[in-house]
Short mmCIF file of C-alpha atoms in Angstrom, two decimals:
data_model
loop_
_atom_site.label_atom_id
_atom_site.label_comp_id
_atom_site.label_asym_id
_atom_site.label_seq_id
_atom_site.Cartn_x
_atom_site.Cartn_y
_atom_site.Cartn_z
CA UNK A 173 -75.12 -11.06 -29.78
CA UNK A 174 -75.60 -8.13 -32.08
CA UNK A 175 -72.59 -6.42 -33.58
CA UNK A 176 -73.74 -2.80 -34.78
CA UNK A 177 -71.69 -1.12 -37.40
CA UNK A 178 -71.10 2.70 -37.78
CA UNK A 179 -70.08 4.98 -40.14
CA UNK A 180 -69.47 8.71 -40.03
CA UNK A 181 -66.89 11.60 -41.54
CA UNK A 182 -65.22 11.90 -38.65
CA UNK A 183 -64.50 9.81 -35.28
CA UNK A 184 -66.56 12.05 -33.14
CA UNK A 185 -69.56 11.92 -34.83
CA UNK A 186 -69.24 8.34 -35.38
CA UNK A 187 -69.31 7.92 -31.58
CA UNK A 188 -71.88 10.27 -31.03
CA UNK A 189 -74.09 7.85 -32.96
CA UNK A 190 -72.77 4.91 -31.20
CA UNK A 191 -73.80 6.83 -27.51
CA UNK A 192 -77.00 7.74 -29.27
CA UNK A 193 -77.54 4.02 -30.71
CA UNK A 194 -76.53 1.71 -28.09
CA UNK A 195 -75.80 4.08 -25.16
CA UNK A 196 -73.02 5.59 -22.87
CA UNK A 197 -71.83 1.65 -21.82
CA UNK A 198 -71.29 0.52 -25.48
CA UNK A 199 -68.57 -1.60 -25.91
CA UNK A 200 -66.39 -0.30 -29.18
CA UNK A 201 -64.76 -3.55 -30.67
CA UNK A 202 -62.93 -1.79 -33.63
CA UNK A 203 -62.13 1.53 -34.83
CA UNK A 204 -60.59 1.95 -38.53
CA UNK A 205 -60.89 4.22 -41.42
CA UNK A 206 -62.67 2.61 -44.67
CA UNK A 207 -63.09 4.66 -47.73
CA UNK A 208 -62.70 7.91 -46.43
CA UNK A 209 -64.90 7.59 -43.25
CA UNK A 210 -64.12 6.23 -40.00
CA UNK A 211 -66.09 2.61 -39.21
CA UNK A 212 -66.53 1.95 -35.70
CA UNK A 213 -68.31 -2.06 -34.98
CA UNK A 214 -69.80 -1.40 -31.27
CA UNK A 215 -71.81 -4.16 -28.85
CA UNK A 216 -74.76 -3.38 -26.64
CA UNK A 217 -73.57 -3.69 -22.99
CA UNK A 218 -76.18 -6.48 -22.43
CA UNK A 219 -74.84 -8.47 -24.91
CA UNK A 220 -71.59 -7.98 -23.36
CA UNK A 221 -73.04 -9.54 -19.90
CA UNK A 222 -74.60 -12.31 -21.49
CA UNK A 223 -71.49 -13.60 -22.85
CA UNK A 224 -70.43 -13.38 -19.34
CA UNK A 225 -73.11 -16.00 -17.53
CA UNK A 226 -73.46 -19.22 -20.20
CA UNK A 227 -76.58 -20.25 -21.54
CA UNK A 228 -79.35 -22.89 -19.36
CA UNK A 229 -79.22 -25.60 -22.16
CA UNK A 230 -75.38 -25.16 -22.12
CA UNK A 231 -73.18 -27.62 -20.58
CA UNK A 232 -71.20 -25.07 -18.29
CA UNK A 233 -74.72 -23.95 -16.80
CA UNK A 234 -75.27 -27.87 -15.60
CA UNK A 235 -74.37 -28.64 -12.08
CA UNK A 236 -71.27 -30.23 -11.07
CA UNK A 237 -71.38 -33.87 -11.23
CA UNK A 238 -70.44 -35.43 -8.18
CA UNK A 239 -67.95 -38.08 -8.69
CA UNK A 240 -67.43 -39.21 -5.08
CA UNK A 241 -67.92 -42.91 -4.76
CA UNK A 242 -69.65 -43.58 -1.57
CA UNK A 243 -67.61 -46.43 0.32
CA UNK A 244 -69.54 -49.55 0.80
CA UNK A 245 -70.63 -51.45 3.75
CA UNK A 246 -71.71 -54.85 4.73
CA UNK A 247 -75.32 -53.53 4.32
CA UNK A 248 -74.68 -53.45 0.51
CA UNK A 249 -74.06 -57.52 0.69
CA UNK A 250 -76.63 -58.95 2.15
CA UNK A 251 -76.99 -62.11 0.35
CA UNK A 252 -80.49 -63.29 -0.65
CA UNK A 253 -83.08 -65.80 0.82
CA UNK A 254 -81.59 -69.24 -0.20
CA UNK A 255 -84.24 -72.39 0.18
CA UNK A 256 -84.18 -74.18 3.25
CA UNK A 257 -81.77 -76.99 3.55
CA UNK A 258 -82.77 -80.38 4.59
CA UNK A 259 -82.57 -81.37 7.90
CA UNK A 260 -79.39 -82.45 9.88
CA UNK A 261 -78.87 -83.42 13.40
CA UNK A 262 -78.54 -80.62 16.03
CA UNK A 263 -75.18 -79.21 16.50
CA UNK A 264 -73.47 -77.59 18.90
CA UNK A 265 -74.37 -74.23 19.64
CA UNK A 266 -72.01 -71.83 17.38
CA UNK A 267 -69.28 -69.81 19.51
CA UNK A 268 -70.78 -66.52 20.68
CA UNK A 269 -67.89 -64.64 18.28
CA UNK A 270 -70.35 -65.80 15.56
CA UNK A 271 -73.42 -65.10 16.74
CA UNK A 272 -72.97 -61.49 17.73
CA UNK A 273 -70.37 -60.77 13.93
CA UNK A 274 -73.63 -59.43 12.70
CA UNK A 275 -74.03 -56.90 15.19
CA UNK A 276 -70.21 -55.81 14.61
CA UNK A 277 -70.91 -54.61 10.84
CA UNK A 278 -68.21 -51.72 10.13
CA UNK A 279 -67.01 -50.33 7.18
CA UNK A 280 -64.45 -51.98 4.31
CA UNK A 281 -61.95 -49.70 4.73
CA UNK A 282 -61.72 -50.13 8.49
CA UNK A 283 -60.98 -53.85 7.99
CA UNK A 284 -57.42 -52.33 6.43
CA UNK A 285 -56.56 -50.14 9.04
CA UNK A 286 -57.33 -47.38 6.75
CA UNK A 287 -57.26 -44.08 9.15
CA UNK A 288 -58.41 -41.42 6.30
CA UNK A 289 -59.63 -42.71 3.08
CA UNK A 290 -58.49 -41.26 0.10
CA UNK A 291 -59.79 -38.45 -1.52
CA UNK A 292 -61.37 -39.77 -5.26
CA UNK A 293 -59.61 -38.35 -7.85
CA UNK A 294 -61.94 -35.73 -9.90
CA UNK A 295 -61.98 -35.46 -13.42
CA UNK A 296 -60.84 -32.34 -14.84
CA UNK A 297 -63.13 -29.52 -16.37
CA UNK A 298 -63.62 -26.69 -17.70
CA UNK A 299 -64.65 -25.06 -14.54
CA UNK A 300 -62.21 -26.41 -12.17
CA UNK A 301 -58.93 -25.90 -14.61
CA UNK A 302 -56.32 -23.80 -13.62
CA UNK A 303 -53.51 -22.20 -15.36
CA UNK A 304 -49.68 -24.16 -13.96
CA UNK A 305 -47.80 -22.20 -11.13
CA UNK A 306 -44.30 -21.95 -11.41
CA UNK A 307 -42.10 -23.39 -8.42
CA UNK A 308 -40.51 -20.43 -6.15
CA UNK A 309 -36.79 -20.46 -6.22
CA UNK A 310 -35.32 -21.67 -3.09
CA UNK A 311 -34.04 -17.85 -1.83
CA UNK A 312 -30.45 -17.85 -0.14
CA UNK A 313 -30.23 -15.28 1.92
CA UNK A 314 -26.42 -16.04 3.25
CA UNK A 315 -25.13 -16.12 -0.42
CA UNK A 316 -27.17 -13.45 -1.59
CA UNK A 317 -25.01 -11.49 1.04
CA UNK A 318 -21.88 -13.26 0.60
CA UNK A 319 -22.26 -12.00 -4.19
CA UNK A 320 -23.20 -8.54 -2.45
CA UNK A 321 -20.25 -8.16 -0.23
CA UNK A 322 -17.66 -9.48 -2.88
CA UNK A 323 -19.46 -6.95 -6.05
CA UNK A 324 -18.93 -4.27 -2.99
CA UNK A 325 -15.28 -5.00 -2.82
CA UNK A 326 -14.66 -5.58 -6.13
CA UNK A 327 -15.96 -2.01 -6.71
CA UNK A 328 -14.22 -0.44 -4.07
CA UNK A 329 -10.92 -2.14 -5.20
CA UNK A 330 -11.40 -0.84 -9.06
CA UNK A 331 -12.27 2.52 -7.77
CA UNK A 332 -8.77 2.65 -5.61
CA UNK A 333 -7.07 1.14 -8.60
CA UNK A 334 -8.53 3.98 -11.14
CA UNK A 335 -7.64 6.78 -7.96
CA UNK A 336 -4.38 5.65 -7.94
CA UNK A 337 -3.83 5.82 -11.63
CA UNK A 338 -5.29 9.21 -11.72
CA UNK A 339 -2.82 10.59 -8.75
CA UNK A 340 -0.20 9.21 -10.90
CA UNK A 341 -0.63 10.88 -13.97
CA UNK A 342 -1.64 14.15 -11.99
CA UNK A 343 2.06 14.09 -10.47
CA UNK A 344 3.41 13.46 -13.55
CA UNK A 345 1.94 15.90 -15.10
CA UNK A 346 2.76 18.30 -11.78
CA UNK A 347 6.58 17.05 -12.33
CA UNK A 348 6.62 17.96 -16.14
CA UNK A 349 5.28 21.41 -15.62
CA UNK A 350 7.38 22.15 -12.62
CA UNK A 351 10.79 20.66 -15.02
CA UNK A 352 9.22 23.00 -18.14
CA UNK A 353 8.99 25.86 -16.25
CA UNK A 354 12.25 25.68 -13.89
CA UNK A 355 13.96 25.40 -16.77
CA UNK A 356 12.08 27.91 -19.00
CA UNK A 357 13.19 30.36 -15.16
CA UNK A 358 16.36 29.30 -15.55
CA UNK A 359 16.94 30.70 -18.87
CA UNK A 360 15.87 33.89 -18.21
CA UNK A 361 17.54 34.12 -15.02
CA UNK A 362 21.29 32.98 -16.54
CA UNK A 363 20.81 35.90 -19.01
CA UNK A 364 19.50 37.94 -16.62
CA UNK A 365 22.22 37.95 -13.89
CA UNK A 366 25.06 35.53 -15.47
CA UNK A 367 27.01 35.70 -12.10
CA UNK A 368 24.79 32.76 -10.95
CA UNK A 369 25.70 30.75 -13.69
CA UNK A 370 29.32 31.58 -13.37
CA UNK A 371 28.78 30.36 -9.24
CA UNK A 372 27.01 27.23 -10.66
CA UNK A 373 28.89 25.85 -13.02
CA UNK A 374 32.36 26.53 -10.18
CA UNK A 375 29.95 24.28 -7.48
CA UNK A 376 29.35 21.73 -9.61
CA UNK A 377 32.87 21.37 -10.94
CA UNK A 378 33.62 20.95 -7.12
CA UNK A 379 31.44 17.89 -6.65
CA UNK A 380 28.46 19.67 -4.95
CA UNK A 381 24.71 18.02 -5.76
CA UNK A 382 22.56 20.04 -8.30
CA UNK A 383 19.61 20.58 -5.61
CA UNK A 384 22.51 22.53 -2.98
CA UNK A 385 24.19 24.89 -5.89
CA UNK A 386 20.64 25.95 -6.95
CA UNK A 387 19.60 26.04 -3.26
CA UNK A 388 22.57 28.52 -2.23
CA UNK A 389 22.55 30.06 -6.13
CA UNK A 390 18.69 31.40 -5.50
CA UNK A 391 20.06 32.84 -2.45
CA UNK A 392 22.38 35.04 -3.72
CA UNK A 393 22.17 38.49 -2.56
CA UNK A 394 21.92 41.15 -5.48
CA UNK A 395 24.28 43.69 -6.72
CA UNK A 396 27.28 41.13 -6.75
CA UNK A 397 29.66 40.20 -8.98
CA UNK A 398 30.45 36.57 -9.53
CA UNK A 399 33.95 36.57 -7.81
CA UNK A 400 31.84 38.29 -4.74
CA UNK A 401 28.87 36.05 -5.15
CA UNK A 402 31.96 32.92 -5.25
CA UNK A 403 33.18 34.53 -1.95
CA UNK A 404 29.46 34.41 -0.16
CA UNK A 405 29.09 30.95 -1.60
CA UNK A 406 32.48 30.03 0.56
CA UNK A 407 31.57 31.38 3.18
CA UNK A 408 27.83 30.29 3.46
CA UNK A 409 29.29 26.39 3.20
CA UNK A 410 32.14 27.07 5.73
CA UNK A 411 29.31 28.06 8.32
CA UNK A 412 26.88 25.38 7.70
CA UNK A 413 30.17 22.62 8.28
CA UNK A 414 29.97 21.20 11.78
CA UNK A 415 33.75 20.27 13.10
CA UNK A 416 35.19 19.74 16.54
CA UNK A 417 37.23 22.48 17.97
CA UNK A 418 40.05 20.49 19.63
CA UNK A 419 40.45 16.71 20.46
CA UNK A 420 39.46 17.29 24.10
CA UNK A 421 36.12 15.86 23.89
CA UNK A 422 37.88 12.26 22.50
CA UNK A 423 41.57 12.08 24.06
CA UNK A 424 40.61 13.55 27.79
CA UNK A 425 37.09 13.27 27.90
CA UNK A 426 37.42 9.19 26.88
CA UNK A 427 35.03 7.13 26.70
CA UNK A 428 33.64 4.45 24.18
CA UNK A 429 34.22 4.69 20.09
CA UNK A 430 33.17 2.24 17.73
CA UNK A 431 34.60 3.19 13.78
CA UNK A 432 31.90 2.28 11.74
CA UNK A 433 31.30 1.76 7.72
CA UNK A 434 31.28 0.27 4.49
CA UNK A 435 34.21 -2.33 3.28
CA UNK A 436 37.48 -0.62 2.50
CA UNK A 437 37.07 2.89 3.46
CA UNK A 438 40.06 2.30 6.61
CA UNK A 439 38.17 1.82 9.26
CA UNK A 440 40.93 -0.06 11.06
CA UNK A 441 43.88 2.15 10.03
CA UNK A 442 41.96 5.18 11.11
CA UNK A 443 41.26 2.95 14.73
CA UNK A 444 45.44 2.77 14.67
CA UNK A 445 45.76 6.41 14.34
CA UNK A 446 43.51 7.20 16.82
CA UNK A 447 44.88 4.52 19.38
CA UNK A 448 48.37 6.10 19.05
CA UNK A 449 47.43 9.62 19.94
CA UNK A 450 45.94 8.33 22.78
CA UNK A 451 48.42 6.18 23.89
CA UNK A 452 50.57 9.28 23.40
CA UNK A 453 48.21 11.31 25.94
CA UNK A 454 47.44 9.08 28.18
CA UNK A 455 49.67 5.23 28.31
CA UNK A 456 49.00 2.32 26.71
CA UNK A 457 47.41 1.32 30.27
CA UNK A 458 44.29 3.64 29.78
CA UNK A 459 43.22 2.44 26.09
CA UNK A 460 41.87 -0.78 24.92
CA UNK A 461 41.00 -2.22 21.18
CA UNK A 462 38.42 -4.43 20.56
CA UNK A 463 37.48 -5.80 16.81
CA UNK A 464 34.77 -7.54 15.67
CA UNK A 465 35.78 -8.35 12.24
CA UNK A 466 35.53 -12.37 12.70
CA UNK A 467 34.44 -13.04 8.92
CA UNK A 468 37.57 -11.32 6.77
CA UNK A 469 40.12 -14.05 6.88
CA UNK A 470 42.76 -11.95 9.09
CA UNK A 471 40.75 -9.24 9.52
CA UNK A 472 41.92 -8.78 13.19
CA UNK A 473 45.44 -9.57 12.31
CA UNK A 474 46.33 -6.19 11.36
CA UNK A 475 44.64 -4.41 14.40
CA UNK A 476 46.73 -6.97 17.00
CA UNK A 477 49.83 -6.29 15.22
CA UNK A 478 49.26 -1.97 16.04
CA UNK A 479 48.15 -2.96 19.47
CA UNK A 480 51.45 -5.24 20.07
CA UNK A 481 53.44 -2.07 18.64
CA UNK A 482 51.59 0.87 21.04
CA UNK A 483 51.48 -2.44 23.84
CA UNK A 484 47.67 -2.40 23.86
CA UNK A 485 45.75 -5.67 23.95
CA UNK A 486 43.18 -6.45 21.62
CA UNK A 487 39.92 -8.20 21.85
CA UNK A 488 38.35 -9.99 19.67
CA UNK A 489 34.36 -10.47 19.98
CA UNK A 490 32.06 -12.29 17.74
CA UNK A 491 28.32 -10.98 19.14
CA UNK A 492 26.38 -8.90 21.48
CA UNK A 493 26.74 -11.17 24.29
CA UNK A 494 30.80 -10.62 24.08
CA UNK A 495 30.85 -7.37 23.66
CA UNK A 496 28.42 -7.54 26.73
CA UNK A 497 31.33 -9.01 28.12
CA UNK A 498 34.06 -7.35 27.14
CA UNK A 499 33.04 -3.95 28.13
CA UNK A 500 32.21 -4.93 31.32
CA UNK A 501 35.20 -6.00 31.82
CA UNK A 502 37.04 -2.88 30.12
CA UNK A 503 34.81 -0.57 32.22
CA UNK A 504 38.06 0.88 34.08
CA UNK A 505 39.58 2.09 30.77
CA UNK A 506 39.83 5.88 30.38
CA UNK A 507 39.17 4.95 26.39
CA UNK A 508 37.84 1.82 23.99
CA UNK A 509 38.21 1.96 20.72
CA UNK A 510 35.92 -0.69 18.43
CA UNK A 511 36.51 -1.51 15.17
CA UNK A 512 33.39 -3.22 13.42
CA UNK A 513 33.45 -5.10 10.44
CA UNK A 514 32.56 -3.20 7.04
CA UNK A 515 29.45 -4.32 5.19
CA UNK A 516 27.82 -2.57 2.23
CA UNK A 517 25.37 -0.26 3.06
CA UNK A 518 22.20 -1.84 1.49
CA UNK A 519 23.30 -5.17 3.92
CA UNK A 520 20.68 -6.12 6.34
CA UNK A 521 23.46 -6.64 8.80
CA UNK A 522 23.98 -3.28 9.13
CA UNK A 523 20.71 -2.92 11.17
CA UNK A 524 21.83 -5.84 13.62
CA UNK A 525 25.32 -3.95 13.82
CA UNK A 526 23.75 -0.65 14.59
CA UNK A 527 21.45 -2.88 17.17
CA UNK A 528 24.40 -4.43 18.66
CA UNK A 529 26.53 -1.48 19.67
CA UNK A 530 23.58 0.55 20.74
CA UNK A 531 22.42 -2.33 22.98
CA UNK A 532 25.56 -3.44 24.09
CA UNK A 533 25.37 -1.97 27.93
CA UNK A 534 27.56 1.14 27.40
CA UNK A 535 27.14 4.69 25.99
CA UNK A 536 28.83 3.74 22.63
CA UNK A 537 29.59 6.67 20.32
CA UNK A 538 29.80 5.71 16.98
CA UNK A 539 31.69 7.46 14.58
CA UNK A 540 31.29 7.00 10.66
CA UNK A 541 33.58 7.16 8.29
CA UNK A 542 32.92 8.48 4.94
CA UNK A 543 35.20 7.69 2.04
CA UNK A 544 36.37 10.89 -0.11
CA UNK A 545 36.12 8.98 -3.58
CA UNK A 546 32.71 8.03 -3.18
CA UNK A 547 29.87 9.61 -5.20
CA UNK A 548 27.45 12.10 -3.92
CA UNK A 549 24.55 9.22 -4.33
CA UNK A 550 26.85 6.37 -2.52
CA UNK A 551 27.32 9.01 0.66
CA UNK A 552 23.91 9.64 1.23
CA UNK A 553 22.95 5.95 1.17
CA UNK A 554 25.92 5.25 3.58
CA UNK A 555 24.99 8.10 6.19
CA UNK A 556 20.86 6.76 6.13
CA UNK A 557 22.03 3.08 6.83
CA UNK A 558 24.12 3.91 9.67
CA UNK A 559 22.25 6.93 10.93
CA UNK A 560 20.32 4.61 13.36
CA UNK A 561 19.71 6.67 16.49
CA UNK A 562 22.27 9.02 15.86
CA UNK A 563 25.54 9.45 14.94
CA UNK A 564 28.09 11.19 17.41
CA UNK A 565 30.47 12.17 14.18
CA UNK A 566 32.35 11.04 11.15
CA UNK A 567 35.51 11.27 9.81
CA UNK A 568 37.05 11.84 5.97
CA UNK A 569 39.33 9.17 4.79
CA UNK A 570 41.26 8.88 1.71
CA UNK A 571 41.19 12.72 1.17
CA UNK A 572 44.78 11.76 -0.72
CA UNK A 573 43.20 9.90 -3.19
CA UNK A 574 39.94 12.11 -4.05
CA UNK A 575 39.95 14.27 -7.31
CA UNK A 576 37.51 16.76 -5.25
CA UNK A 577 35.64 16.45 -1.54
CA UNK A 578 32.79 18.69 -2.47
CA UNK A 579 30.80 15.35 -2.55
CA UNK A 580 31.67 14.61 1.04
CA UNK A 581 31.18 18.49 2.51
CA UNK A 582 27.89 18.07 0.79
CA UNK A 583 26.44 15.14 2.56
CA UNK A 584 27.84 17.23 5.82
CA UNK A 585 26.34 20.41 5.00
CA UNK A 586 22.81 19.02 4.07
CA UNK A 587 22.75 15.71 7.02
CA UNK A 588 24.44 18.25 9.69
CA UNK A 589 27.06 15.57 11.00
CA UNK A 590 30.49 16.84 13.39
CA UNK A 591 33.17 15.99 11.16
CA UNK A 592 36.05 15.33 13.54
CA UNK A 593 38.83 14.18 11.71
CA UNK A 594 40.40 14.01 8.05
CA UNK A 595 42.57 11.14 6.96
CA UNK A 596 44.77 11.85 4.21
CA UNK A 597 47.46 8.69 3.62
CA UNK A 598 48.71 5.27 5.60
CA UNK A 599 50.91 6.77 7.77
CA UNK A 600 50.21 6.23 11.96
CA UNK A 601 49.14 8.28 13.38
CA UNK A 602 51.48 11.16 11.10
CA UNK A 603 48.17 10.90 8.92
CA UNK A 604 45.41 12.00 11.05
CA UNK A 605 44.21 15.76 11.28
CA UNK A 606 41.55 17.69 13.12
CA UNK A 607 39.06 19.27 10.14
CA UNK A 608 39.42 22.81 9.33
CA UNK A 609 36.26 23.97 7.60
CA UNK A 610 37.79 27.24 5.90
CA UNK A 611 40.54 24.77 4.32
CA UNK A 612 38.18 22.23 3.38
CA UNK A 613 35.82 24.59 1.54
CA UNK A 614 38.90 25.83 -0.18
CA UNK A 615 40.46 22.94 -1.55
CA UNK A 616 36.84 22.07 -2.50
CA UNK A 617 36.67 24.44 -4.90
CA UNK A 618 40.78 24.79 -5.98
CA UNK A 619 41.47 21.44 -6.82
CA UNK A 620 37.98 21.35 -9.44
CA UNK A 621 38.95 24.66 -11.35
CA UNK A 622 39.44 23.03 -14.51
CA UNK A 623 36.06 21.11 -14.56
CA UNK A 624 34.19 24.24 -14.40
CA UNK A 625 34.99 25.46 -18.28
CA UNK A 626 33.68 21.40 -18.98
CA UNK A 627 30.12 22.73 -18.46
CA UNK A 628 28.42 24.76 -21.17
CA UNK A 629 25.88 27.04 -20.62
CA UNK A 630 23.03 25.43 -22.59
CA UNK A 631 23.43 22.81 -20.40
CA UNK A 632 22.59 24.48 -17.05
CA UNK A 633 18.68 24.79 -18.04
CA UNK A 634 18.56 21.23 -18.92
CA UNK A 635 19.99 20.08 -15.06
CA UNK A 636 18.27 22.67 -13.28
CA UNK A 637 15.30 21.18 -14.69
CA UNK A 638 15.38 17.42 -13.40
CA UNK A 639 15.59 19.50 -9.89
CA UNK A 640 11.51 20.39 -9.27
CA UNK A 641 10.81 22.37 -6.78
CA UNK A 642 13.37 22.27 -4.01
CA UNK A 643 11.25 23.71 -1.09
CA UNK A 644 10.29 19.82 -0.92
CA UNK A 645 13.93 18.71 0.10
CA UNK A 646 13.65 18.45 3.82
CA UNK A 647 17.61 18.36 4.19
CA UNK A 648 17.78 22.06 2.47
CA UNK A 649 15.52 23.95 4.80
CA UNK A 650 18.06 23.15 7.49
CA UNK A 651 21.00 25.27 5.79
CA UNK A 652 21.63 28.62 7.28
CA UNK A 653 22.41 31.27 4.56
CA UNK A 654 22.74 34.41 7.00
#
């Protein structure tokens, strides 16, 4: 081997001299600058091949040794010539077994019922040494699907989570805008035309809900002043208040009435007062009661003591299957009257009540009543847990004892129930009165007068704000405004 060393000024020239020197197929084993020039150590490509193929004398140009052992025979143990023994007397021929074992020579390694012999175990060398192979991992194709699917869902389920967040914060931030800028409208609508804020301010004194004053307040025609715009107002509610015209469709039409409701709103005294004025139409012959207040501790007490004074019997029932019963046996009667047991609202009996009088066997029209003290909130939660299929009216109790029944005419105007009676005191039946819308919207707004100067005007922005946009209220687009 002859390493060659070059020098030059630059790198090109240096391996010009190295093509010129030792040819195109040089081998360049280092290029570095030294001194100022560039030194470039280059090999002659036969050199290169002759470190390649090892020398003749070398030990890796010698053959391979072979280091099979070659198996032995009985050939290799012959034994040798022994002197001949002295004489002895003639025996007996040896068995033939014996005489022909000589012509039976086999192998060693057949006498151990050896079927392969083993292979001899060769030395290791330079030539036959090979670099370790790592073992394959076993590959699971079942849990390699089983880590895909779950990293799948897990992604899937993070990206929902993050979605939801995000449509969270988007409607909050919708909500905030829509509060900033009703408000900010507000404003410049009160100073604009203060008539609306004069109509506002008189509806909510009344007991109305914020979402129906600003409904009917946006509505306002233009050019009026705020005792006209009060006037339209009246009017607009009157209209959109469902009542019945006469008590024809109860008292001769008949048929079957259940009085349903929370606890306490008079549920049976109201079922009195209605049981006397038909008992005053028709007999005591054509009417029956039936109660199934079983759980208040002489709950049907007071009911049996009105039917012994109009000389009505009562029932008493404790499920569907007697109520089955009963009205298939009252099926002749011109009218039944049922009063039901009271139960909050937000009590899951109420379903199975609503369940029970719809599937009882007969067309029973249940009539709700709705409690004049009550809040706007508590109403609305009363009329959506016994809406069920339908409700075929309501009545007002307790209007004696209410400070204002805006609250109630609300929750008729907006969830379009027949209000066919108003119950104003204890008295039977002296305190039972058909509904007169025009009276009712009236009072409404006479009896709240004073709350009305309670209200300030900075404050109007401020509620009309918490509102958002009421084209959303599904109970509003219903109202007719003329």
């Amino acid at each position: 081997m002859n390493v060659k060393k070059f020098t030059a000024a630059t790198s090109r020239e240096a391996l010009r001299k190295v093509r010129e020197a030792l040819g195109p197929d040089a081998v360049i084993l280092s290029n570095r600058p030294v001194d100022g020039v560039v030194e470039i150590l280059a090999l002659d490509n036969d050199d290169v091949a002759s470190l390649a193929s090892p020398a003749p004398e070398s030990e890796m140009a010698a053959p391979r040794p072979n280091l099979r052992i070659q198996e032995p025979t009985f050939d290799d143990f012959e034994p040798a010539p022994a002197p001949a023994p002295a004489p002895r007397p003639a025996a007996r021929p040896a068995p033939r077994a014996f005489q022909e074992a000589p012509a039976a020579r086999q192998p060693m390694h057949s006498l151990y019922d050896m079927d392969e012999p083993a292979a001899p175990a060769v030395a290791p060398t330079y030539a036959n040494r090979r670099a370790p192979q790592p073992e394959a991992p076993a590959f699971d194709m079942a849990a390699m699907t089983a880590m895909m699917s779950a990293a799948i869902a897990q992604a899937k389920e993070s990206a929902a989570a993050e979605m939801h967040g995000m449509m969270n914060e988007i409607r909050a931030m919708r909500g905030m805008m829509e509060s900033q800028l009703a408000e900010l409208s507000w404003g410049a609508t009160q100073q604009r035309e203060p008539q609306k804020a004069v109509v506002l301010r008189e509806m909510l004194a009344a007991g109305f809900s914020a979402s129906l004053s600003r409904y009917l307040v946006d509505k306002l025609p233009a050019g009026k002043d705020a005792a006209e715009s009060l006037r339209w107002v009246k009017t607009v509610l009157a209209r959109n208040i469902t009542t019945m015209a006469d008590e024809d469709a109860i008292l001769d039409r008949g048929g079957v009435f259940a009085l349903v409701g929370p606890t306490g709103v008079g549920k049976t005294t109201t079922t009195a007062k209605l049981a006397a004025r038909c008992v005053m139409r028709h007999g005591p012959e054509k009417l029956a009661l039936i109660t199934t207040d079983a759980y208040r501790i002489g709950g049907h007490e007071q009911l049996r003591i009105y039917g012994k004074i109009l000389g009505v019997m009562v029932h008493s029932v404790k499920d569907e299957a007697d109520l089955r019963i009963a009205l298939k046996e009252l099926r002749n009667k011109h009218t039944v009257l049922i009063d039901t047991i009271g139960m909050s609202q937000r009590d899951q009996m109420v379903t199975e009540q609503v369940a029970m009088l719809t599937e009882s066997g007969a067309d029973v029209k249940r009539l709700l009543c709705l409690n004049a003290t009550s809040t706007n909130e508590t109403l609305n939660e009363v009329v959506r847990a016994y809406q069920g299929t339908g409700l075929a009216g309501a009545i007002m109790t307790k209007m004696d004892e209410a400070a204002s029944i805006g609250n109630v005419l609300d929750v008729l105007v907006r969830q379009k129930l027949n209000l066919h009676y108003i119950s104003n005191g204890q008295r039977v039946p002296e305190d039972l009165h058909l509904a007169d819308r025009a009276m009712l919207v009236d009072r409404a707004f006479r009896t709240r007068r004073d709350a009305a100067a309670q209200i300030a005007d900075a404050d109007l922005p401020l509620m009309m704000a918490g509102l958002g946009n009421l084209n959303n209220d599904r109970s509003l687009r219903e109202v007719y405004v003329g």
